[in-house]
Short mmCIF file of C-alpha atoms in Angstrom, two decimals:
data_model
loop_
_atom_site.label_atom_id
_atom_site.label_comp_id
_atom_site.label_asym_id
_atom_site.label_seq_id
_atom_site.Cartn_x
_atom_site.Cartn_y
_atom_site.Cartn_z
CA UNK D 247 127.20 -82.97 47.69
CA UNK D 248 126.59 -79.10 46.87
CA UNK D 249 124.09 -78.38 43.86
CA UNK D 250 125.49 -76.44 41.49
CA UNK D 251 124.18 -72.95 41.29
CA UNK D 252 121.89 -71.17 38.81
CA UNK D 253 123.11 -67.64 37.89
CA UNK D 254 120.77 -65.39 35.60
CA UNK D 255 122.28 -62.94 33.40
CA UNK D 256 120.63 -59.92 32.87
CA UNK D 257 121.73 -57.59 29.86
CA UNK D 258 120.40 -54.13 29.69
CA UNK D 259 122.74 -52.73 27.60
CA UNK D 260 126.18 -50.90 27.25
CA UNK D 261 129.59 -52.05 26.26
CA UNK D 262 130.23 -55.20 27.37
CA UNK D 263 127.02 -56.71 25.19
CA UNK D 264 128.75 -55.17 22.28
CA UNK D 265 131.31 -57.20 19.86
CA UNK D 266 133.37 -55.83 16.73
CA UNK D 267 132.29 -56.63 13.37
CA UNK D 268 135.52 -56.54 11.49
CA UNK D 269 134.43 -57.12 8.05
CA UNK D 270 132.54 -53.16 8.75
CA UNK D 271 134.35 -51.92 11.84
CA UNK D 272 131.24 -51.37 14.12
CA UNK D 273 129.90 -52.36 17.29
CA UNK D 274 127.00 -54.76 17.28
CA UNK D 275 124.97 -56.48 20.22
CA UNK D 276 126.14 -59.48 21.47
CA UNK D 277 124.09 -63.03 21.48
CA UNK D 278 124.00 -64.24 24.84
CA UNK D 279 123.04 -67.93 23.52
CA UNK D 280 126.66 -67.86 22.18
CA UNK D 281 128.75 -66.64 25.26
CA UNK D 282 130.21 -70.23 25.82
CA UNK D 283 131.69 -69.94 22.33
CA UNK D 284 133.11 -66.49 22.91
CA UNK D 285 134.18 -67.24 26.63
CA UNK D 286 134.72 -70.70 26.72
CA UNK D 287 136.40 -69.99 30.41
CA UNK D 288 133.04 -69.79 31.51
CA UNK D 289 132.92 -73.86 31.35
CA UNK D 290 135.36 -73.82 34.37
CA UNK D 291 132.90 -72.26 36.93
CA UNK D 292 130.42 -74.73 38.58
CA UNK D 293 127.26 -73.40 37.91
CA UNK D 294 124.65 -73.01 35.39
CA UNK D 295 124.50 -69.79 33.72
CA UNK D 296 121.36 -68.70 31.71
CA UNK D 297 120.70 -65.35 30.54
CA UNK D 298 117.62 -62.59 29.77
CA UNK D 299 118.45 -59.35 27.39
CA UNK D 300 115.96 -56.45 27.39
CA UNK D 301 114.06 -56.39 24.44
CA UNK D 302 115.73 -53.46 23.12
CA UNK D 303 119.13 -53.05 24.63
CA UNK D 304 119.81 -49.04 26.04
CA UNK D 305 123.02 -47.07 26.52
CA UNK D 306 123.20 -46.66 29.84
CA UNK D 307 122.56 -42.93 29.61
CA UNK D 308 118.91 -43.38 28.94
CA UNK D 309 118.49 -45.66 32.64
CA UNK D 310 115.42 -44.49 34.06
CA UNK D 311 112.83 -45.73 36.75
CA UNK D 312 110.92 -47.74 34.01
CA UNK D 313 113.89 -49.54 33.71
CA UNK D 314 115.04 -49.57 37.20
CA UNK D 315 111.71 -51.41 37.10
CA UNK D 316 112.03 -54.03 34.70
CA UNK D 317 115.45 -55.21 36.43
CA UNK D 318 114.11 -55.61 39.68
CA UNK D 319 110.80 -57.41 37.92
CA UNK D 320 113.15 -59.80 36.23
CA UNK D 321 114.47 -60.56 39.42
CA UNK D 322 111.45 -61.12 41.21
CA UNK D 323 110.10 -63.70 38.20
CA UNK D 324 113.97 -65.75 38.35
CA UNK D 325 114.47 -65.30 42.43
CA UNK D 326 112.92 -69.22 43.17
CA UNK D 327 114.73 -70.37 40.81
CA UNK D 328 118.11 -68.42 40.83
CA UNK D 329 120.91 -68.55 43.33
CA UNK D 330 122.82 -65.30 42.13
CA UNK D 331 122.19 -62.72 39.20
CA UNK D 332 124.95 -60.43 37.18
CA UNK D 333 122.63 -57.51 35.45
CA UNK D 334 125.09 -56.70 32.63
CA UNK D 335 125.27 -52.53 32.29
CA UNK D 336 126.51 -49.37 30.81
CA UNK D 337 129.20 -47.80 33.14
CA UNK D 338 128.16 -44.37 33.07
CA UNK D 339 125.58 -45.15 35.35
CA UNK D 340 125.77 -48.40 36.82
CA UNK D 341 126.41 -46.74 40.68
CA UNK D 342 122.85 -45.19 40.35
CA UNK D 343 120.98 -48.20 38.99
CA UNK D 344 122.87 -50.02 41.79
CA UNK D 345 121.62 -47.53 44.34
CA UNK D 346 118.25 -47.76 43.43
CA UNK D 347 117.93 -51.97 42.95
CA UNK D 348 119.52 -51.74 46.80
CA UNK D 349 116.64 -49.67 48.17
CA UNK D 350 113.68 -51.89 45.49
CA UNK D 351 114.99 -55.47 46.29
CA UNK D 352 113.84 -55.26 50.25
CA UNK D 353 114.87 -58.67 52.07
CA UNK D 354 117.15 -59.56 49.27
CA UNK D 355 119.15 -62.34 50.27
CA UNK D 356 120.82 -63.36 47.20
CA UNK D 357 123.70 -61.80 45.18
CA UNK D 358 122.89 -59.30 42.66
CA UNK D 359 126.00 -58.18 40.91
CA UNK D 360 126.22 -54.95 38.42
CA UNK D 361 129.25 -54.74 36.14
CA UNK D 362 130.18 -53.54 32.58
CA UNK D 363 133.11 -52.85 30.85
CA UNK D 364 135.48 -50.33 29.25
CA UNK D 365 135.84 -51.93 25.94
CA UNK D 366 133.78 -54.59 24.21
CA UNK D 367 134.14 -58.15 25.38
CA UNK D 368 135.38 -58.69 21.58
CA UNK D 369 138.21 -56.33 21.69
CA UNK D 370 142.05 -57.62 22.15
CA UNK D 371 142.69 -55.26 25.21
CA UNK D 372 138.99 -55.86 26.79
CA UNK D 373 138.19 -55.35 30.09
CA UNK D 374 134.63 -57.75 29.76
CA UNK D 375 135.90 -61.09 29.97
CA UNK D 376 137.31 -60.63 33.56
CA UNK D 377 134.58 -58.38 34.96
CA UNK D 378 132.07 -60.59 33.20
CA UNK D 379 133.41 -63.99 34.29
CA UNK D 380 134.73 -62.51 38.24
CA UNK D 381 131.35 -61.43 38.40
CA UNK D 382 129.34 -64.57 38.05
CA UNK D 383 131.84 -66.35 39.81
CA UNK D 384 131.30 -64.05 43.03
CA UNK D 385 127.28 -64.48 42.28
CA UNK D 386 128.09 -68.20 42.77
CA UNK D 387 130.18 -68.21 46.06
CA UNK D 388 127.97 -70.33 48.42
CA UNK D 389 129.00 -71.26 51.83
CA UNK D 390 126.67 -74.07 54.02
CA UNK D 391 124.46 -73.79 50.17
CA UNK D 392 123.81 -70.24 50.83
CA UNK D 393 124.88 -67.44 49.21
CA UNK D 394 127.92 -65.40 50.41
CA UNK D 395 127.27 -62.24 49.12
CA UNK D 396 123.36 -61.15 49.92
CA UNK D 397 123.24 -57.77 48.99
CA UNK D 398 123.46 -55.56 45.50
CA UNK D 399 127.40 -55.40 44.58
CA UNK D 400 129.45 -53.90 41.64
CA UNK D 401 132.04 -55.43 40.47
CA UNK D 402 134.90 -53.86 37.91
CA UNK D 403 138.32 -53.93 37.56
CA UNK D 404 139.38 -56.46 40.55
CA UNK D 405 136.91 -55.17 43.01
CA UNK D 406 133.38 -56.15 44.64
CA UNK D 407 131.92 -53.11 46.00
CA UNK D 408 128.61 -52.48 48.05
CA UNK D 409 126.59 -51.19 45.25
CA UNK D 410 125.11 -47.82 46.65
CA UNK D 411 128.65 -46.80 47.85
CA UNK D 412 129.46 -46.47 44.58
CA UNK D 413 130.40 -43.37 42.07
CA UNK D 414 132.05 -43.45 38.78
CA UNK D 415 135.51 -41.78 38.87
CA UNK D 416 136.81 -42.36 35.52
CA UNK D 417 136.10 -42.43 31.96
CA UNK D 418 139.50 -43.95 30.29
CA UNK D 419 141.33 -46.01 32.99
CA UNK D 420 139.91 -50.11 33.56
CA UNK D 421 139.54 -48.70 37.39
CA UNK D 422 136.53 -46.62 36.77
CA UNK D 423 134.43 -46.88 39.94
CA UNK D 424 135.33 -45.84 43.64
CA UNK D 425 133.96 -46.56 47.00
CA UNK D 426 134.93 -43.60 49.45
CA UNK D 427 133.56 -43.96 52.21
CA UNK D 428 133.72 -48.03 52.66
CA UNK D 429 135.65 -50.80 51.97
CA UNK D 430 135.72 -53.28 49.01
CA UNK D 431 133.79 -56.08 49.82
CA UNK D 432 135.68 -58.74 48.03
CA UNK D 433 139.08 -58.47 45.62
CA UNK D 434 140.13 -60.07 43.06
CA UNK D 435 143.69 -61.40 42.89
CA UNK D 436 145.66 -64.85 42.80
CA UNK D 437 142.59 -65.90 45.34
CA UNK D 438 139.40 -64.53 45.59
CA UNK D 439 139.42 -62.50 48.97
CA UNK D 440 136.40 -62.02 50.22
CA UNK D 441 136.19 -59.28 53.61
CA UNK D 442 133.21 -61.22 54.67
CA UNK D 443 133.38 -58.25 57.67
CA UNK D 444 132.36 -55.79 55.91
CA UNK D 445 129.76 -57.96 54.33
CA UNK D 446 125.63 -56.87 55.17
CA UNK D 447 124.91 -58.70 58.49
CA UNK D 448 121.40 -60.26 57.28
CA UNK D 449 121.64 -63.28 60.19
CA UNK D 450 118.56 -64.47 61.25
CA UNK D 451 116.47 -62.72 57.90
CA UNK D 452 113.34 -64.66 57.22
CA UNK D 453 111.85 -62.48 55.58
CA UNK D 454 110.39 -62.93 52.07
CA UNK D 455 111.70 -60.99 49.36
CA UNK D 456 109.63 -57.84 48.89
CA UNK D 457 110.37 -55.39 45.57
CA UNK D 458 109.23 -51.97 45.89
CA UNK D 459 108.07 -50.98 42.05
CA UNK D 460 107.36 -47.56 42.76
CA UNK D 461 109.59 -44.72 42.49
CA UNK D 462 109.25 -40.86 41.99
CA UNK D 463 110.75 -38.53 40.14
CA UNK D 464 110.08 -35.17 42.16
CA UNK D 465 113.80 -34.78 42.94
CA UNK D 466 116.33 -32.75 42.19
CA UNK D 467 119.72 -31.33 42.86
CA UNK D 468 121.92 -28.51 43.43
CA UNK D 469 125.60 -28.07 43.55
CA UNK D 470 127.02 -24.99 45.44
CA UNK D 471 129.33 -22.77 43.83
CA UNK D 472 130.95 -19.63 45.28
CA UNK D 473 128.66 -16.41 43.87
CA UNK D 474 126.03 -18.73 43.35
CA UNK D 475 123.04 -16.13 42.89
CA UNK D 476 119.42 -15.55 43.63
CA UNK D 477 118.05 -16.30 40.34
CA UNK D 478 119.86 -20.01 40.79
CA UNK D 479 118.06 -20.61 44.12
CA UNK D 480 114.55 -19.38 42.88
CA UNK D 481 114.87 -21.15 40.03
CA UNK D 482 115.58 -24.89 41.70
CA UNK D 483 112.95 -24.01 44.85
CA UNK D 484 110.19 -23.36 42.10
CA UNK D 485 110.73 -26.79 40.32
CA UNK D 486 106.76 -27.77 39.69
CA UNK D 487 106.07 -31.00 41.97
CA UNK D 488 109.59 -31.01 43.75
CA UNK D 489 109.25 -32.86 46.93
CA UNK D 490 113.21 -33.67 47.45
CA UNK D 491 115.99 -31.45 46.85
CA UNK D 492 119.60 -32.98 47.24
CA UNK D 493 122.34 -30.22 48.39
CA UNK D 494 125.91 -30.75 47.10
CA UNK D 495 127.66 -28.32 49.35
CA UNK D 496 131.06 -27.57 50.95
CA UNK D 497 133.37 -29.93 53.13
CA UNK D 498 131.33 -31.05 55.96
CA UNK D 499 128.35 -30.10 54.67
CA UNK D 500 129.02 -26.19 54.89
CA UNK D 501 127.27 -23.59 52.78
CA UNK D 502 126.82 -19.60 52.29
CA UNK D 503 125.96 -17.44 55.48
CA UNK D 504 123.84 -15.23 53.32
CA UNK D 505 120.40 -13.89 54.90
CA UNK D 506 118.74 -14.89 51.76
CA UNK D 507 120.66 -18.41 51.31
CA UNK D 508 119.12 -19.25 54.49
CA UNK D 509 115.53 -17.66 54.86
CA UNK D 510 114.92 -19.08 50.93
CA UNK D 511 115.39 -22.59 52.23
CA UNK D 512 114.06 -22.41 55.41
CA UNK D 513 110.74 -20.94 53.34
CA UNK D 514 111.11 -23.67 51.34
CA UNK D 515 111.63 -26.11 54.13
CA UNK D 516 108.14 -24.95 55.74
CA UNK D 517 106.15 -25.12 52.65
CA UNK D 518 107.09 -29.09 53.04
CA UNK D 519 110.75 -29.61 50.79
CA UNK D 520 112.95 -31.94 51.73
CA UNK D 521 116.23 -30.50 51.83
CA UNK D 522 118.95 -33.06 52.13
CA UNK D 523 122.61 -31.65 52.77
CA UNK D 524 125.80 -34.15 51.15
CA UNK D 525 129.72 -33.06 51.00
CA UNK D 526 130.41 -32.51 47.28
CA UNK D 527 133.94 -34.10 48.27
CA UNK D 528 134.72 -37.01 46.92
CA UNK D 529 135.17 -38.64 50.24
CA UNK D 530 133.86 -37.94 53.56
CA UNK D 531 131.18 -37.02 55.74
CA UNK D 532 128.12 -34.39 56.38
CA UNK D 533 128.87 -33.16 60.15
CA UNK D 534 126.29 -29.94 60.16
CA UNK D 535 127.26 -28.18 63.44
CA UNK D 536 130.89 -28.85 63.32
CA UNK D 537 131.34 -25.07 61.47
CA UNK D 538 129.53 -21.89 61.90
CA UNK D 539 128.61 -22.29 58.20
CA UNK D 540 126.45 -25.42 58.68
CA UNK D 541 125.08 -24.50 62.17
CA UNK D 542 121.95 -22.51 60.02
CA UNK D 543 121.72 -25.47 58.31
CA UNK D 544 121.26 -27.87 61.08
CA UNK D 545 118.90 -25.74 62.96
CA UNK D 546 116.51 -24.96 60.11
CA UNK D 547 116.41 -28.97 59.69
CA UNK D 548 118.05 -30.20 56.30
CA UNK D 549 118.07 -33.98 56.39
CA UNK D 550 121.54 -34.63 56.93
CA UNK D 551 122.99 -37.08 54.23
CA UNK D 552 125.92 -38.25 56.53
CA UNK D 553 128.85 -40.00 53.84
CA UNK D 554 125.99 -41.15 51.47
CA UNK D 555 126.97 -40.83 47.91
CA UNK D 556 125.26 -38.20 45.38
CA UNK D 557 123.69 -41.79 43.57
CA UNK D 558 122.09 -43.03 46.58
CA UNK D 559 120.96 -39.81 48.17
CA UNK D 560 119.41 -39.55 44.37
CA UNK D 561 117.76 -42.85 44.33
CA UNK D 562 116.99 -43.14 48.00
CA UNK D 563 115.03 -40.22 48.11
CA UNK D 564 112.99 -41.73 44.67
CA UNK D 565 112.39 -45.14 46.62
CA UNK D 566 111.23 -43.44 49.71
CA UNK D 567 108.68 -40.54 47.93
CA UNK D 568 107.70 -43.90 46.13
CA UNK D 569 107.24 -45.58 49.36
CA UNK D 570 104.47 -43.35 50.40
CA UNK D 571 106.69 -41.99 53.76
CA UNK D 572 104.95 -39.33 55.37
CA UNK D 573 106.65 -35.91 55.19
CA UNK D 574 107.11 -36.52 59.37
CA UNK D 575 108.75 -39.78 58.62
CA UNK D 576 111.03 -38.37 55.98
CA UNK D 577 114.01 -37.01 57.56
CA UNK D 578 114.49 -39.43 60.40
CA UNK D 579 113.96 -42.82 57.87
CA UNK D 580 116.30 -40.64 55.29
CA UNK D 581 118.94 -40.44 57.79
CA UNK D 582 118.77 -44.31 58.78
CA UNK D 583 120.45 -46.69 56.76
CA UNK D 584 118.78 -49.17 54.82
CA UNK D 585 120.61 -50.77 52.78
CA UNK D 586 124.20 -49.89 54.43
CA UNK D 587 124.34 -47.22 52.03
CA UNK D 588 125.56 -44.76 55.40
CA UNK D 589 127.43 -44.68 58.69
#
């Protein structure tokens, strides 16, 4: 006879841990203790669900690597006991914390499962109750009593994604989040389908869990633009302790021809920057070579970010500064995937 499963809840803020007080007309947090009462659905699902808030409860547009922290720490304390956790989070940006807990939780081989919510789980027209309650369900498939899903997942509006091939696409609609370069990993329908092929292949992991709690902040970013200037470039290369700089730029990873474009970078490239080239398109992949605009590129040695998304380039290049990699190391283990956060 299966067990039944223990699922921890983890709430670090955002809408869905928000209810309406109708008597004022304002959003207050929700109590956990009560989510029985105010989803008594959750009574149907074999397993036993217990929950952890943060102490103080952040909009998700104050995440940071202290936080990022505290997540994966939780984790770490529940994992013996825990088959499956559902960290409960702001959407605005859930695809980044998702990125980063994929690169922290090393080894993982249980579900962890981000989702949020449009509306509070209180409202008539919510979106909570189904991402909330789909959610813990998929933390609670087991097959042979192990988990199905053994890597970090977001789930919203019908659909399991891998969690670092994630990016938020919409601010209004239910169907917020996109993965463009790689399939769902499970949908939500009359069954639960889950495309156990596109699943992490983690056969024959032994491996105990190991959670990387380091993680640096000496990265930034830059978008292309056309007439980007000078100034722009100086500014971004001069950024005190920058170690990693992420490169939005054109198509296939094309950029300006400009003498200057190129010798600032390539300077900047010798003096020991990382340079890592992504397509600003939404979809799609980093192929330096393929035009004479990204041939410079390729042979003064940007790391090439292949389809990763902006969030995991971001928070891949914080877990491996934190990681200690040595600046040799840096490009080749950058263009490796990790996680299956790349082709």
């Amino acid at each position: 006879m299966q067990k039944k499963v223990n699922i921890l809840l983890i709430y670090t803020g955002g809408t869905i841990g928000m209810v309406k007080d109708y008597k004022t007309g304002s959003l207050k947090a929700f109590n956990f203790d009560k989510l029985l009462k105010h989803i008594p659905e959750l009574a149907q699902l074999d397993c036993n669900i217990s929950s952890v808030s943060f102490k103080t409860p952040i909009d998700s547009s104050n995440m940071n690597l202290k936080y990022w922290v505290a997540i994966a720490s939780i984790i770490e304390e529940n994992y013996d006991s825990h088959d499956g956790f559902v960290v409960l989070h702001g959407s605005d940006t859930m695809s980044y914390s998702a990125s980063a807990l994929s690169f922290m939780l090393e080894n993982l081989t249980k579900p962890v499962i981000f989702t949020g919510s449009q509306l509070p789980i209180g409202d008539l027209r919510t979106d909570a109750k189904e991402n909330l309650i789909t959610s813990i369900q998929i933390a609670s498939l087991q097959e042979r009593n192990r988990p199905v899903i053994r890597e970090v997942g977001l789930y919203f509006e019908y659909k399991l994604y891998r969690g670092n091939r994630t990016t938020k696409i919409n601010a209004e609609h239910f169907e917020a989040f996109s993965s463009p370069n790689y399939p769902e990993l499970a949908e939500s329908g009359v069954n639960l389908k889950v495309n156990s092929t596109f699943l992490l292949d983690l056969k024959g992991n032994r491996k105990k869990l190991k959670v990387h709690k380091t993680m640096s902040n000496q990265v930034g970013a830059l978008k292309l633009f056309p007439g980007i200037s000078e100034s722009v470039l100086d500014a971004v290369l001069s950024s005190e302790n920058l170690k990693v700089l992420v490169v939005e730029t054109y198509g296939a990873g094309n950029a300006p021809t400009d003498e200057w474009f190129i010798a600032k970078l390539k300077k900047a490239i010798s003096s020991g920057l990382h340079v890592i080239n992504i397509t600003q398109c939404a979809g799609g992949s980093v192929v330096m070579g393929h035009y004479e605009t990204s041939e410079m590129l390729k042979k003064i040695q940007l790391v090439n970010g292949k389809d990763i998304t902006f969030e995991a380039a971001i928070t891949k290049a914080m877990y491996l500064l934190g990681s200690g990699v040595s600046d040799k190391l840096f490009k080749t283990i950058f263009e490796t995937s990790l996680r299956g956060e790349m082709q």
